[in-house]
Short mmCIF file of C-alpha atoms and ligand atoms in Angstrom, two decimals:
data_model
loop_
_atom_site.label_atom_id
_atom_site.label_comp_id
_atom_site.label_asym_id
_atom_site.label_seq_id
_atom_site.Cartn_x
_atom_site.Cartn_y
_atom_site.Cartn_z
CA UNK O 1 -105.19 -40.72 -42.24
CA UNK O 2 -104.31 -37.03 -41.75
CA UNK O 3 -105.85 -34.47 -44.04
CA UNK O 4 -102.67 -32.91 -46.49
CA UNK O 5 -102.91 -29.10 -46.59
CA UNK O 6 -101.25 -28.78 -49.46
CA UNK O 7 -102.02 -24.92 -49.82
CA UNK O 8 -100.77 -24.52 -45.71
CA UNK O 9 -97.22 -25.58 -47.36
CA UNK O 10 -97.96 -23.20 -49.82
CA UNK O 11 -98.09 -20.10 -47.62
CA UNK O 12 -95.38 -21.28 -45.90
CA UNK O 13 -92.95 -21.11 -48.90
CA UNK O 14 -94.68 -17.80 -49.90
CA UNK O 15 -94.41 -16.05 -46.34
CA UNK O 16 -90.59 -17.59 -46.55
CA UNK O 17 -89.94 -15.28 -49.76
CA UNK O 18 -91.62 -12.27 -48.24
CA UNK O 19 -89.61 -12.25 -45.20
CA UNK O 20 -86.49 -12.42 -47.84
CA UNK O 21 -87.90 -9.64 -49.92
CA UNK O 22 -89.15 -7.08 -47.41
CA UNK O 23 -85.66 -5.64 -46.25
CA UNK O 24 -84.62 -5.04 -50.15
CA UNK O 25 -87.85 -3.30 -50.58
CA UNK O 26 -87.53 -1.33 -47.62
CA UNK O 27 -83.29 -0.69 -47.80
CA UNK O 28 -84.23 -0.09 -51.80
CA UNK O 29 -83.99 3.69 -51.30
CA UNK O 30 -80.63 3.33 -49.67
CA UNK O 31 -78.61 1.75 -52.94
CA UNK O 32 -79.27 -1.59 -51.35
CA UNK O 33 -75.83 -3.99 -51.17
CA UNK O 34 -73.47 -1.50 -52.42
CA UNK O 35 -70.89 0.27 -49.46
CA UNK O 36 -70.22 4.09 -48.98
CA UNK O 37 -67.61 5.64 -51.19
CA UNK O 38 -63.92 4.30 -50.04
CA UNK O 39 -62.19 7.35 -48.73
CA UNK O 40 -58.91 5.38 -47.20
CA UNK O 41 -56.53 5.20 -49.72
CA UNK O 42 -53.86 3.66 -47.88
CA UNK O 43 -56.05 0.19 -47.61
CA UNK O 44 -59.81 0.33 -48.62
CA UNK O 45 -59.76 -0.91 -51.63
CA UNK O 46 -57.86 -4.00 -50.12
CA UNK O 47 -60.66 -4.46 -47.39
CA UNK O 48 -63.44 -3.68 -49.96
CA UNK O 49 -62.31 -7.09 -52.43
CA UNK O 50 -62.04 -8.79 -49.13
CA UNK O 51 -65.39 -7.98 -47.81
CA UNK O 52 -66.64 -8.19 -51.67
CA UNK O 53 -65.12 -11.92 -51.71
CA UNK O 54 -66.34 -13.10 -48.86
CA UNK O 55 -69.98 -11.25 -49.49
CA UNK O 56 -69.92 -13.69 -52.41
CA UNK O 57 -68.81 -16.69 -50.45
CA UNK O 58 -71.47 -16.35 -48.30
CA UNK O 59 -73.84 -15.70 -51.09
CA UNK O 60 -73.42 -18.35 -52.59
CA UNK O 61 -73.84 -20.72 -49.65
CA UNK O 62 -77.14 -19.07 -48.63
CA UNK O 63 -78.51 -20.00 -51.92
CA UNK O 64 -77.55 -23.26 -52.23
CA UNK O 65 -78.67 -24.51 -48.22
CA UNK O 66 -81.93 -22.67 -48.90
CA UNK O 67 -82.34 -24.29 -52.11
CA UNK O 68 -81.73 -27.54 -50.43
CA UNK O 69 -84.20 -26.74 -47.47
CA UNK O 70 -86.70 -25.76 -50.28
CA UNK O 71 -85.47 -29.12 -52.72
CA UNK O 72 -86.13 -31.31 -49.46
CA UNK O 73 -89.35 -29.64 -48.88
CA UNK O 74 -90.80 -30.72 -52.23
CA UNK O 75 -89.31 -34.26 -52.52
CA UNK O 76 -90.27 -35.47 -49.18
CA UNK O 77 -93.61 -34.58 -48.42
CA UNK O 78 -96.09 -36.50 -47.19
CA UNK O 79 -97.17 -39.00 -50.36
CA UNK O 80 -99.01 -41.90 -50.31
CA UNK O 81 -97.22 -44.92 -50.98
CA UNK O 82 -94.22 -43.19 -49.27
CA UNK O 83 -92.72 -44.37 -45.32
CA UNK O 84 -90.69 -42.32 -43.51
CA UNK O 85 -86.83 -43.37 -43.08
CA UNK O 86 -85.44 -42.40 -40.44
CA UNK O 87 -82.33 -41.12 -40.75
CA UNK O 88 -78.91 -41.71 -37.47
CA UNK O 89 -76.28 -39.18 -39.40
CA UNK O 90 -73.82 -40.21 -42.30
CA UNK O 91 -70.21 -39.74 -41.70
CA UNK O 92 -69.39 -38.48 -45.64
CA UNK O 93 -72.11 -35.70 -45.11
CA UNK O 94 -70.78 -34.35 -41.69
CA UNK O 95 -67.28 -34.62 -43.13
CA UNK O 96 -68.05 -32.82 -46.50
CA UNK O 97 -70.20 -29.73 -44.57
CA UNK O 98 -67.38 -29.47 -41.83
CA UNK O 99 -64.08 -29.70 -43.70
CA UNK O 100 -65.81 -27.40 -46.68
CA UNK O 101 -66.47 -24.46 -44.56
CA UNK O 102 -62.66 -25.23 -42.64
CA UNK O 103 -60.86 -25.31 -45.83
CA UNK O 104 -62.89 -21.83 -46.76
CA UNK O 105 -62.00 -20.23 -43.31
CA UNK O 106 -58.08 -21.49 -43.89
CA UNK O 107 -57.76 -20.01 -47.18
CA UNK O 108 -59.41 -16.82 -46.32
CA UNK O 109 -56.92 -16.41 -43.32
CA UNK O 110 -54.03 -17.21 -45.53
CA UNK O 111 -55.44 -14.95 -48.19
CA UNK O 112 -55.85 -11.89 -46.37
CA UNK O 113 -52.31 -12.27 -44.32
CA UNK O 114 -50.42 -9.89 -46.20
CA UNK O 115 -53.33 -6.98 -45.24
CA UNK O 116 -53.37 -7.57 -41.77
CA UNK O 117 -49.75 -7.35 -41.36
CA UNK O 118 -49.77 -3.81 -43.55
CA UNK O 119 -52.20 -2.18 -41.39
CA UNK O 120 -51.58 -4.05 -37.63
CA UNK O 121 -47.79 -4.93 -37.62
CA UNK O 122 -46.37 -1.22 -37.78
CA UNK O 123 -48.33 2.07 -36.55
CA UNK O 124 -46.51 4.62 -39.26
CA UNK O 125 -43.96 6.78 -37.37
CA UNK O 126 -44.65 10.19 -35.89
CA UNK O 127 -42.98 12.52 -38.36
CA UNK O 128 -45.74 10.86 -41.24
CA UNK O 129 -48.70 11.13 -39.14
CA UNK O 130 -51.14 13.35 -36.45
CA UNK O 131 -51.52 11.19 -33.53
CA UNK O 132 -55.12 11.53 -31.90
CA UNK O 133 -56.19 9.81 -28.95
CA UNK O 134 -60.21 8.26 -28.60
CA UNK O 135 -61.37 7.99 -25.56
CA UNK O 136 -64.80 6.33 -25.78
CA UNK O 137 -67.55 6.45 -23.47
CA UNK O 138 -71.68 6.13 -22.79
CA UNK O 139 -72.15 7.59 -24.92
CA UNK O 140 -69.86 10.16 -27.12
CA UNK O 141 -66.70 9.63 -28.63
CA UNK O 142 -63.93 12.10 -26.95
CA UNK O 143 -61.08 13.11 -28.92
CA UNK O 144 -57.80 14.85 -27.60
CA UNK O 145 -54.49 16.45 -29.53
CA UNK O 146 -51.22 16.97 -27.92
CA UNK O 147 -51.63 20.39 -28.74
CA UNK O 148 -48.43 22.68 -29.36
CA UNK O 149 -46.10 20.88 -27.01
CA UNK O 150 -46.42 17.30 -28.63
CA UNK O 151 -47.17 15.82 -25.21
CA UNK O 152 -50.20 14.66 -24.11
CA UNK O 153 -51.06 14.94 -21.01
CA UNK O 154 -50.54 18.79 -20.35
CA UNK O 155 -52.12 21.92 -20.14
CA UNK O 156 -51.96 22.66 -23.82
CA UNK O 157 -54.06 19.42 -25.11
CA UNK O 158 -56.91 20.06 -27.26
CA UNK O 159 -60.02 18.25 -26.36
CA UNK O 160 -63.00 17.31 -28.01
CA UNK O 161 -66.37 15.44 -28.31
CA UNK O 162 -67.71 14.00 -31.12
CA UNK O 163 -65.76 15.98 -33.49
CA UNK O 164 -62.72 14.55 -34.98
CA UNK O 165 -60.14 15.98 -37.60
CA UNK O 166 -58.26 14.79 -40.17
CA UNK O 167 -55.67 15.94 -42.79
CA UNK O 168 -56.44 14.93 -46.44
CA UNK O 169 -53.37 12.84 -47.56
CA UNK O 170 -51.59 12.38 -43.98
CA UNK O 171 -51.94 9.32 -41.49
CA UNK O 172 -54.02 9.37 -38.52
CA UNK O 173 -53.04 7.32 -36.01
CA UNK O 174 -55.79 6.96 -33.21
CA UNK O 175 -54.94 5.88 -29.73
CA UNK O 176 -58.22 4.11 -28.19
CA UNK O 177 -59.34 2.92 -25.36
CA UNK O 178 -62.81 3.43 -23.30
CA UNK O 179 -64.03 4.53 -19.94
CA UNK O 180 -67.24 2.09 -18.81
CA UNK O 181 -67.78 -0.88 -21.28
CA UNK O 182 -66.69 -2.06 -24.85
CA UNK O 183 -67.41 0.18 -27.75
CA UNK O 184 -66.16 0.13 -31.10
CA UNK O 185 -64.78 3.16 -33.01
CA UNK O 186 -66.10 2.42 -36.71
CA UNK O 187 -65.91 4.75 -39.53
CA UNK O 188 -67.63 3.30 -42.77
CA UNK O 189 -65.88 5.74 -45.35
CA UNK O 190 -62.11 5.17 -43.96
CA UNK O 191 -63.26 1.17 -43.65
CA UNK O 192 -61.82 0.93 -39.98
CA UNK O 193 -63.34 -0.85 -37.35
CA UNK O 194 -61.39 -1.08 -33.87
CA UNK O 195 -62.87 -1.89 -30.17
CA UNK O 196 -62.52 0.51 -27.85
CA UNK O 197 -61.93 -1.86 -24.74
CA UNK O 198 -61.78 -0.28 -20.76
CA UNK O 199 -57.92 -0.89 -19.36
CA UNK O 200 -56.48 -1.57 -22.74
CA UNK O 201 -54.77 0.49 -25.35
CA UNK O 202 -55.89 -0.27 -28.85
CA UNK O 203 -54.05 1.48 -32.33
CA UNK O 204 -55.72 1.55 -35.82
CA UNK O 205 -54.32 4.26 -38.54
CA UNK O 206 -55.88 5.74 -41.75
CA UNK O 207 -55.16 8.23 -44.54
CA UNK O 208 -58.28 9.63 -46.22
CA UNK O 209 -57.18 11.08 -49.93
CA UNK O 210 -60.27 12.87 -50.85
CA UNK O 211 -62.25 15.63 -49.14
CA UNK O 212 -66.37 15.13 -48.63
CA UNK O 213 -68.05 18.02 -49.32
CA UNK O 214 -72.00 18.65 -49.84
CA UNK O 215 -72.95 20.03 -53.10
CA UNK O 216 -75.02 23.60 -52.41
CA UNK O 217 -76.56 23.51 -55.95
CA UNK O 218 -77.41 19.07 -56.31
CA UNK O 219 -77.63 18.95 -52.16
CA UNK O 220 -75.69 16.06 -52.31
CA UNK O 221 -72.45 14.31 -51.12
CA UNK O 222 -69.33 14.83 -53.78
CA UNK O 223 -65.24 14.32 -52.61
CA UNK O 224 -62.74 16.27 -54.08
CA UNK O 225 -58.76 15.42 -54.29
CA UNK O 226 -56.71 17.75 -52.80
CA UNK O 227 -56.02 19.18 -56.42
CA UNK O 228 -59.80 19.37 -57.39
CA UNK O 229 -60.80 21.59 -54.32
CA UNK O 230 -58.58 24.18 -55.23
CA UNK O 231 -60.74 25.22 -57.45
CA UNK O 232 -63.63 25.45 -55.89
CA UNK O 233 -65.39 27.89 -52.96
CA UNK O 234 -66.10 25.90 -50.30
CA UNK O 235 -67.46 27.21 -47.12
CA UNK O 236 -66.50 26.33 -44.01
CA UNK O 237 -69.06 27.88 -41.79
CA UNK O 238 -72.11 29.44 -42.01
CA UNK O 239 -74.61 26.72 -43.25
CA UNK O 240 -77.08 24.54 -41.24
CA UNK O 241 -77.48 21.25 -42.21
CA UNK O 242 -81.23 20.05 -42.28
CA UNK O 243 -83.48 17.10 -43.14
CA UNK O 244 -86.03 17.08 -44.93
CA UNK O 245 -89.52 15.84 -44.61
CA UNK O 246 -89.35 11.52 -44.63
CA UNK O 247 -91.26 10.23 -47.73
CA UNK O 248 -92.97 6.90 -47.32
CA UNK O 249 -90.32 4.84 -48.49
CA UNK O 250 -88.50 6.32 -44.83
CA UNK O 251 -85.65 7.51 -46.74
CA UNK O 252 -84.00 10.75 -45.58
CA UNK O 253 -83.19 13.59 -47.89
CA UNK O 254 -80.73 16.53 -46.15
CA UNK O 255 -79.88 19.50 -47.38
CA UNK O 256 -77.75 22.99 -46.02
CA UNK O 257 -79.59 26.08 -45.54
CA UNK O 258 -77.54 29.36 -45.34
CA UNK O 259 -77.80 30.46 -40.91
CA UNK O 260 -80.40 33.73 -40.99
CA UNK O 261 -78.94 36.92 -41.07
CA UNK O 262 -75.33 35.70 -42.25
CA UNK O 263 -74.13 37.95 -45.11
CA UNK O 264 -70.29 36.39 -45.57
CA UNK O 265 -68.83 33.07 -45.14
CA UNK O 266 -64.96 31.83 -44.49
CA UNK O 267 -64.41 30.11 -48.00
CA UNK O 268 -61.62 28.22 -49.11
CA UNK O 269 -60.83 28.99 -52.71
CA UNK O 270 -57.63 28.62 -54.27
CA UNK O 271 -55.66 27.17 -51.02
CA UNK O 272 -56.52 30.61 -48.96
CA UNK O 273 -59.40 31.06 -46.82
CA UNK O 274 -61.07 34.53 -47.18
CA UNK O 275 -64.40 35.93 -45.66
CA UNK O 276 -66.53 36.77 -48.62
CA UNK O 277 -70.46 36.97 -49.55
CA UNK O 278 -72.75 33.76 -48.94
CA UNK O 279 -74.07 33.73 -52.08
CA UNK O 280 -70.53 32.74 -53.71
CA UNK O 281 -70.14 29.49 -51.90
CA UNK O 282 -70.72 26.38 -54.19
CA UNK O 283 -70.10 24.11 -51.95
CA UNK O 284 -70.12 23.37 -47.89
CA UNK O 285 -67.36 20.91 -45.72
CA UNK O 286 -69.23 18.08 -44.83
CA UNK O 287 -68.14 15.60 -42.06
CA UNK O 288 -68.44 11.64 -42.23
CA UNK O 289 -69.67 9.66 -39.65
CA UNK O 290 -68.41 8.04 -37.03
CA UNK O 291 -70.57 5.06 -35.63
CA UNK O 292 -70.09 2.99 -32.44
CA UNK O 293 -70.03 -1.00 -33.61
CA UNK O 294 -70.70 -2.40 -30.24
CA UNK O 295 -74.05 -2.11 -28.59
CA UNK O 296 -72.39 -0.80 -25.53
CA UNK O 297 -76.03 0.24 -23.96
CA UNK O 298 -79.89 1.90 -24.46
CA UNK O 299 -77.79 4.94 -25.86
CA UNK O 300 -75.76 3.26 -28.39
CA UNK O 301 -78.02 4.28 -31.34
CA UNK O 302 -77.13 7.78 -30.15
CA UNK O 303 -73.21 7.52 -30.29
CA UNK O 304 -72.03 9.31 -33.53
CA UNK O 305 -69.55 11.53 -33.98
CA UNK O 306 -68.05 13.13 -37.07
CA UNK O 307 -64.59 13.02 -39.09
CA UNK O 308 -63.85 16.35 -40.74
CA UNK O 309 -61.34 16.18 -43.21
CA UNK O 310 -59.95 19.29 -43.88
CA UNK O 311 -56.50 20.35 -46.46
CA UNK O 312 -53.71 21.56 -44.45
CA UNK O 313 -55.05 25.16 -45.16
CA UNK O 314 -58.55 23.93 -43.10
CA UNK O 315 -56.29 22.03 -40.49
CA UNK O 316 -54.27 24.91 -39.63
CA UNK O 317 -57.05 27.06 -38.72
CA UNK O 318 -58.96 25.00 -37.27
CA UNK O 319 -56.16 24.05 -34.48
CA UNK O 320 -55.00 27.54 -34.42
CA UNK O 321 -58.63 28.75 -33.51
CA UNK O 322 -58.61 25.39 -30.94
CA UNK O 323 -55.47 26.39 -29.17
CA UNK O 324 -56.88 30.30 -29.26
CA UNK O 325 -59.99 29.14 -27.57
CA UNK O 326 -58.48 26.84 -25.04
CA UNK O 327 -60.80 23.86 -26.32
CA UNK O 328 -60.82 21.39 -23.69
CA UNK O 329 -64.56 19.63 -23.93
CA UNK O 330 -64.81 16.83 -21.58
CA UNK O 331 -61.51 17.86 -19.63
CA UNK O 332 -62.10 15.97 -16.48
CA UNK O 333 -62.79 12.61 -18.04
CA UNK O 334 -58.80 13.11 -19.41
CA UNK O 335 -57.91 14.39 -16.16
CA UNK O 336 -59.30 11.87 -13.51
CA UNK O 337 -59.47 8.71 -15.56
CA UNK O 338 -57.53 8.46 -18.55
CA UNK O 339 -54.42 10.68 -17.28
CA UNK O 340 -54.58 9.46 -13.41
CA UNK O 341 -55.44 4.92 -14.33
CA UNK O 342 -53.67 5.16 -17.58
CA UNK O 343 -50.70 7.52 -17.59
CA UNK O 344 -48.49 5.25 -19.95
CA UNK O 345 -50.69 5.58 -22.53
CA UNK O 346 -49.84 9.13 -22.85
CA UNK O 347 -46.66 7.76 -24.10
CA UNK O 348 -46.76 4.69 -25.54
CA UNK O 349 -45.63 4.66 -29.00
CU1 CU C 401 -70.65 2.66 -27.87
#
């Protein structure tokens, strides 16, 4: 007879719960489970219960199969006294694990009907929103604007890479599509996710109500409604942003630095935007991220681009000061792909 190891079975359980543990020991720093703040107000909140509901679906199934693996583990060891059945399948247990999980997938898709018809049936129409075309690529994220004309297409477009804007409180609708292979324009605080696909036009909209900005005094992340930022002096240029050293734990801390040698600052304060000293800014405009979803190559760690949201005071300069300085960053890859291959997606509405 075999020699039982009862203490091999043992470490097996035990090296089981480690592997579980380790990634909420080493995530712990990051709030482990919980999301970034929702920023969309036209549908977050709908896609957070969603993803909350299902989170707990799925939850609760992982427990209970592990249990069982763990149950089974225990009551049918090797004993003595004990023979092994073997088992061919039972109908009642393939039917109850199959139909289960189908009636779980039907109800979910029945559930969440009403939300994919708000944001996917109808793109909102051009007089509520700023249309921006996303043109992805290995591996940056271009962006163009129709510029003053409305048209895009022509000499006037604005164009550029990795840097996206947004008005607080008005739709963006984003035209996508993508040069090589499949990438997927994802940004975690407006909770859209949409693939970028090579020959085909995708649309996904958003309206972001509140404005990030970083904290000068905490060094920290806060968002302000467009009635909260009024009152405070937030500057719009002349900080660096900077990490700082990585503790053990691997967990990043950032923080802005005023540039050297910079004695004023454009500050927003009161809906105007004034140069004054440095020292009076409280706070600094801080872009979200924007992540690619699709590991579209060995780059595709490096393929983030940022969302500024800016009030319509911040909007307005920044395109006037893009049409003054002819910004056109990555012109050719409009020019001899997108424009030449895919000309009716300059106008499709
Ligand atoms: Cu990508």
């Amino acid at each position: 007879m075999q020699k039982r190891h009862p203490w091999l079975v043992g470490l097996g359980l035990l090296s089981m719960v480690g592997w579980l543990l380790l990634p909420a020991k080493a995530f712990a720093g990051l709030s482990f489970g919980k999301l970034v703040p929702n920023l969309n107000f036209a549908f977050g909140n709908t896609i957070d219960s969603l993803y909350s509901i299902i989170f707990w679906i799925v939850t609760i199934l992982f427990i209970g199969t592990e249990g069982a693996i763990v149950l089974f583990i225990i009551l049918y060891r090797k004993r003595d006294g004990h023979k092994a059945h073997y088992s061919h399948g039972n109908k009642f247990a393939e039917l109850t694990w199959t139909l289960i999980p189908m009636a779980i997938l039907v109800w979910l898709a029945i559930f969440q009907q009403s939300t994919w018809a708000f944001i996917r049936a109808d793109m909102p129409p051009a007089s509520e929103s700023n249309l921006v075309q996303v043109f992805a690529e290995q591996f940056a994220w271009n962006f163009r604007y129709a510029g003053p004309d409305g048209k895009f297409g022509t000499p006037d477009d604005i164009m550029t890479i990795n840097q996206l804007h947004v008005q607080v409180g008005k739709k963006t609708v984003a035209h996508i599509s993508a040069k090589d292979v499949i990438h997927s324009f994802f940004i975690p605080y407006a909770r859209i996710k949409q693939d970028a696909v090579p020959g085909m036009l995708n649309r996904i909209w958003f309206e972001i109500d509140k404005i990030p900005c970083w904290d000068l005094k905490a060094q920290q992340m806060v968002f302000f409604s467009p009635d909260e930022i009024k009152e405070k002096k937030v500057a719009l240029d002349g900080f660096a942003f900077k990490a700082d050293n990585v503790d053990i734990t691997g967990v990043k801390k950032y923080h802005y630095d005023p540039l050297p040698d910079t004695k004023t600052a454009p500050i927003l304060y009161e809906g105007k935007i004034e140069d004054r000293p440095i020292e009076e800014a409280e706070y600094v405009q801080h872009p979200i991220e924007i992540a690619c979803a699709q590991l579209c190559g060995l780059g595709h760690y490096r393929m983030v681009g940022y969302v500024v949201v800016d009030t319509p005071e911040t909007y307005d300069r920044w395109m006037q000061q893009a049409i003054q300085n002819k910004l056109r960053s990555g012109e050719s890859k409009w020019t001899d792909i997108w424009d030449k291959y895919y000309p009716q997606y300059n106008t499709a509405e």
